[in-house]
Each structure stands twice: as C-alpha cells, then as structure tokens.
C-alpha cells in the first residue's frame, strides 16, 4: 500500500499471526487441550473436528494478516465488531449442544479482549498519540 501502517493495521496483522499459530496448533496437535486436562479424551470424530477448527483459525488468521497489511481502518474496525459478537455465538452453541465449556471458553474470552485491543489502537491512531 501507498499509505503508512497504523497502530491498528500492525495490531490486526499481529493478531492474524496469532490466529495462524493457534490454527496450526489445533491442526497438528488437536489433543493438546486433552493433555492439559481442559477437556475429556476425544470420542468419535472430535479429533477431526479440532483439526477442522484449526484449519478455520488458520484461514481467518491469513485474512487478518493480509487485511492488516492493507492498512485499511475499515478492515480493522470490522474485526472489532466480529470479535465482540463471538461470545454470544459461542454461548448459543454451548446452550444448544453438548460442547465442553473449556473448549470454547478460552476463545470466548480471548477474542473480545483482542477486539477491545484493536478498538484502543484505533482510538490512539485517531487521537494522534
């Protein structure tokens, strides 16, 4: 891009790298949460589901990396909204299914915090500090 990077664009790009890393961990080491004692041992197709979640996290991370590199404020602000909605979607999934709480709780906490971090970066960019 012809514009300089902003605090928000750098933050979005770095969050993308975090998502890619988490996605790779879920993809190649799906039993990690089992070994940490956060969820019970897998039954049936649960390991494959964890790998699929890893793939999806990696794809989201990929788009965040290149969205951050585009240096567009609109992309960074859009990530704030979607991250703040994640806990509500996860709560709905928890209520209507038998998913383990410890499987979704870290994502339900981390995503809104990252969204608030992006919002604070945008505010600082807008104030020029």
GROMACS .gro file of C-alpha atoms in nm:
model
  129
    1UNK     CA    1   0.000   0.000   0.000
    2UNK     CA    2   0.099   0.357  -0.055
    3UNK     CA    3  -0.013   0.463   0.292
    4UNK     CA    4   0.191   0.419   0.608
    5UNK     CA    5   0.089   0.148   0.851
    6UNK     CA    6  -0.111   0.250   1.154
    7UNK     CA    7  -0.112   0.110   1.504
    8UNK     CA    8  -0.443  -0.062   1.417
    9UNK     CA    9  -0.310  -0.221   1.098
   10UNK     CA   10   0.000  -0.353   1.275
   11UNK     CA   11  -0.214  -0.488   1.559
   12UNK     CA   12  -0.452  -0.659   1.314
   13UNK     CA   13  -0.161  -0.817   1.131
   14UNK     CA   14  -0.008  -0.946   1.455
   15UNK     CA   15  -0.343  -1.085   1.567
   16UNK     CA   16  -0.355  -1.265   1.234
   17UNK     CA   17  -0.023  -1.429   1.311
   18UNK     CA   18  -0.161  -1.536   1.650
   19UNK     CA   19  -0.466  -1.693   1.483
   20UNK     CA   20  -0.245  -1.873   1.231
   21UNK     CA   21  -0.029  -2.007   1.514
   22UNK     CA   22  -0.332  -2.125   1.713
   23UNK     CA   23  -0.475  -2.278   1.398
   24UNK     CA   24  -0.156  -2.473   1.334
   25UNK     CA   25  -0.155  -2.597   1.693
   26UNK     CA   26  -0.516  -2.716   1.665
   27UNK     CA   27  -0.446  -2.869   1.323
   28UNK     CA   28  -0.129  -3.059   1.410
   29UNK     CA   29  -0.176  -3.114   1.785
   30UNK     CA   30  -0.553  -3.142   1.837
   31UNK     CA   31  -0.519  -3.340   2.160
   32UNK     CA   32  -0.335  -3.053   2.331
   33UNK     CA   33  -0.637  -2.947   2.539
   34UNK     CA   34  -0.689  -3.311   2.640
   35UNK     CA   35  -0.330  -3.337   2.762
   36UNK     CA   36  -0.372  -3.013   2.957
   37UNK     CA   37  -0.679  -3.162   3.126
   38UNK     CA   38  -0.915  -2.896   2.993
   39UNK     CA   39  -1.147  -3.139   2.812
   40UNK     CA   40  -1.212  -3.514   2.836
   41UNK     CA   41  -1.044  -3.754   2.591
   42UNK     CA   42  -1.179  -3.747   2.237
   43UNK     CA   43  -1.451  -3.983   2.125
   44UNK     CA   44  -1.556  -4.048   1.769
   45UNK     CA   45  -1.489  -3.762   1.529
   46UNK     CA   46  -1.393  -3.499   1.785
   47UNK     CA   47  -1.025  -3.503   1.690
   48UNK     CA   48  -1.119  -3.438   1.328
   49UNK     CA   49  -1.342  -3.151   1.444
   50UNK     CA   50  -1.048  -2.998   1.632
   51UNK     CA   51  -0.837  -3.022   1.318
   52UNK     CA   52  -1.113  -2.851   1.121
   53UNK     CA   53  -1.129  -2.573   1.381
   54UNK     CA   54  -0.752  -2.536   1.341
   55UNK     CA   55  -0.787  -2.505   0.965
   56UNK     CA   56  -1.057  -2.241   1.006
   57UNK     CA   57  -0.850  -2.045   1.260
   58UNK     CA   58  -0.557  -2.053   1.019
   59UNK     CA   59  -0.771  -1.920   0.733
   60UNK     CA   60  -0.912  -1.641   0.950
   61UNK     CA   61  -0.557  -1.558   1.058
   62UNK     CA   62  -0.444  -1.547   0.695
   63UNK     CA   63  -0.714  -1.291   0.613
   64UNK     CA   64  -0.631  -1.087   0.923
   65UNK     CA   65  -0.263  -1.077   0.824
   66UNK     CA   66  -0.335  -0.950   0.476
   67UNK     CA   67  -0.620  -0.727   0.596
   68UNK     CA   68  -0.376  -0.564   0.836
   69UNK     CA   69  -0.119  -0.525   0.559
   70UNK     CA   70  -0.377  -0.338   0.350
   71UNK     CA   71  -0.365  -0.056   0.610
   72UNK     CA   72  -0.741  -0.002   0.590
   73UNK     CA   73  -0.908   0.135   0.902
   74UNK     CA   74  -1.239  -0.013   0.789
   75UNK     CA   75  -1.098  -0.366   0.799
   76UNK     CA   76  -0.951  -0.317   1.145
   77UNK     CA   77  -1.276  -0.177   1.282
   78UNK     CA   78  -1.473  -0.463   1.126
   79UNK     CA   79  -1.261  -0.706   1.327
   80UNK     CA   80  -1.367  -0.526   1.646
   81UNK     CA   81  -1.734  -0.593   1.580
   82UNK     CA   82  -1.695  -0.956   1.482
   83UNK     CA   83  -1.475  -1.030   1.783
   84UNK     CA   84  -1.723  -0.875   2.023
   85UNK     CA   85  -2.001  -1.095   1.880
   86UNK     CA   86  -1.805  -1.420   1.925
   87UNK     CA   87  -1.905  -1.481   2.291
   88UNK     CA   88  -2.275  -1.455   2.205
   89UNK     CA   89  -2.240  -1.710   1.924
   90UNK     CA   90  -2.036  -1.940   2.148
   91UNK     CA   91  -2.294  -1.910   2.427
   92UNK     CA   92  -2.566  -2.011   2.181
   93UNK     CA   93  -2.359  -2.310   2.066
   94UNK     CA   94  -2.299  -2.410   2.428
   95UNK     CA   95  -2.670  -2.390   2.510
   96UNK     CA   96  -2.794  -2.597   2.213
   97UNK     CA   97  -2.518  -2.861   2.203
   98UNK     CA   98  -2.305  -3.076   2.428
   99UNK     CA   99  -1.979  -2.895   2.361
  100UNK     CA  100  -1.739  -2.879   2.655
  101UNK     CA  101  -1.726  -2.536   2.817
  102UNK     CA  102  -1.346  -2.544   2.841
  103UNK     CA  103  -1.327  -2.594   2.465
  104UNK     CA  104  -1.497  -2.264   2.390
  105UNK     CA  105  -1.428  -2.054   2.700
  106UNK     CA  106  -1.071  -1.950   2.604
  107UNK     CA  107  -1.189  -1.832   2.263
  108UNK     CA  108  -1.489  -1.659   2.421
  109UNK     CA  109  -1.256  -1.460   2.646
  110UNK     CA  110  -0.957  -1.402   2.417
  111UNK     CA  111  -1.148  -1.284   2.110
  112UNK     CA  112  -1.333  -0.993   2.276
  113UNK     CA  113  -1.013  -0.886   2.452
  114UNK     CA  114  -0.832  -0.876   2.117
  115UNK     CA  115  -1.126  -0.681   1.973
  116UNK     CA  116  -1.103  -0.425   2.253
  117UNK     CA  117  -0.728  -0.403   2.190
  118UNK     CA  118  -0.799  -0.322   1.826
  119UNK     CA  119  -1.052  -0.058   1.930
  120UNK     CA  120  -0.797   0.104   2.163
  121UNK     CA  121  -0.539   0.106   1.883
  122UNK     CA  122  -0.790   0.279   1.655
  123UNK     CA  123  -0.870   0.537   1.925
  124UNK     CA  124  -0.499   0.615   1.972
  125UNK     CA  125  -0.449   0.644   1.596
  126UNK     CA  126  -0.749   0.879   1.575
  127UNK     CA  127  -0.611   1.095   1.859
  128UNK     CA  128  -0.267   1.101   1.703
  129UNK     CA  129  -0.086   0.977   2.014
   0.00000   0.00000   0.00000
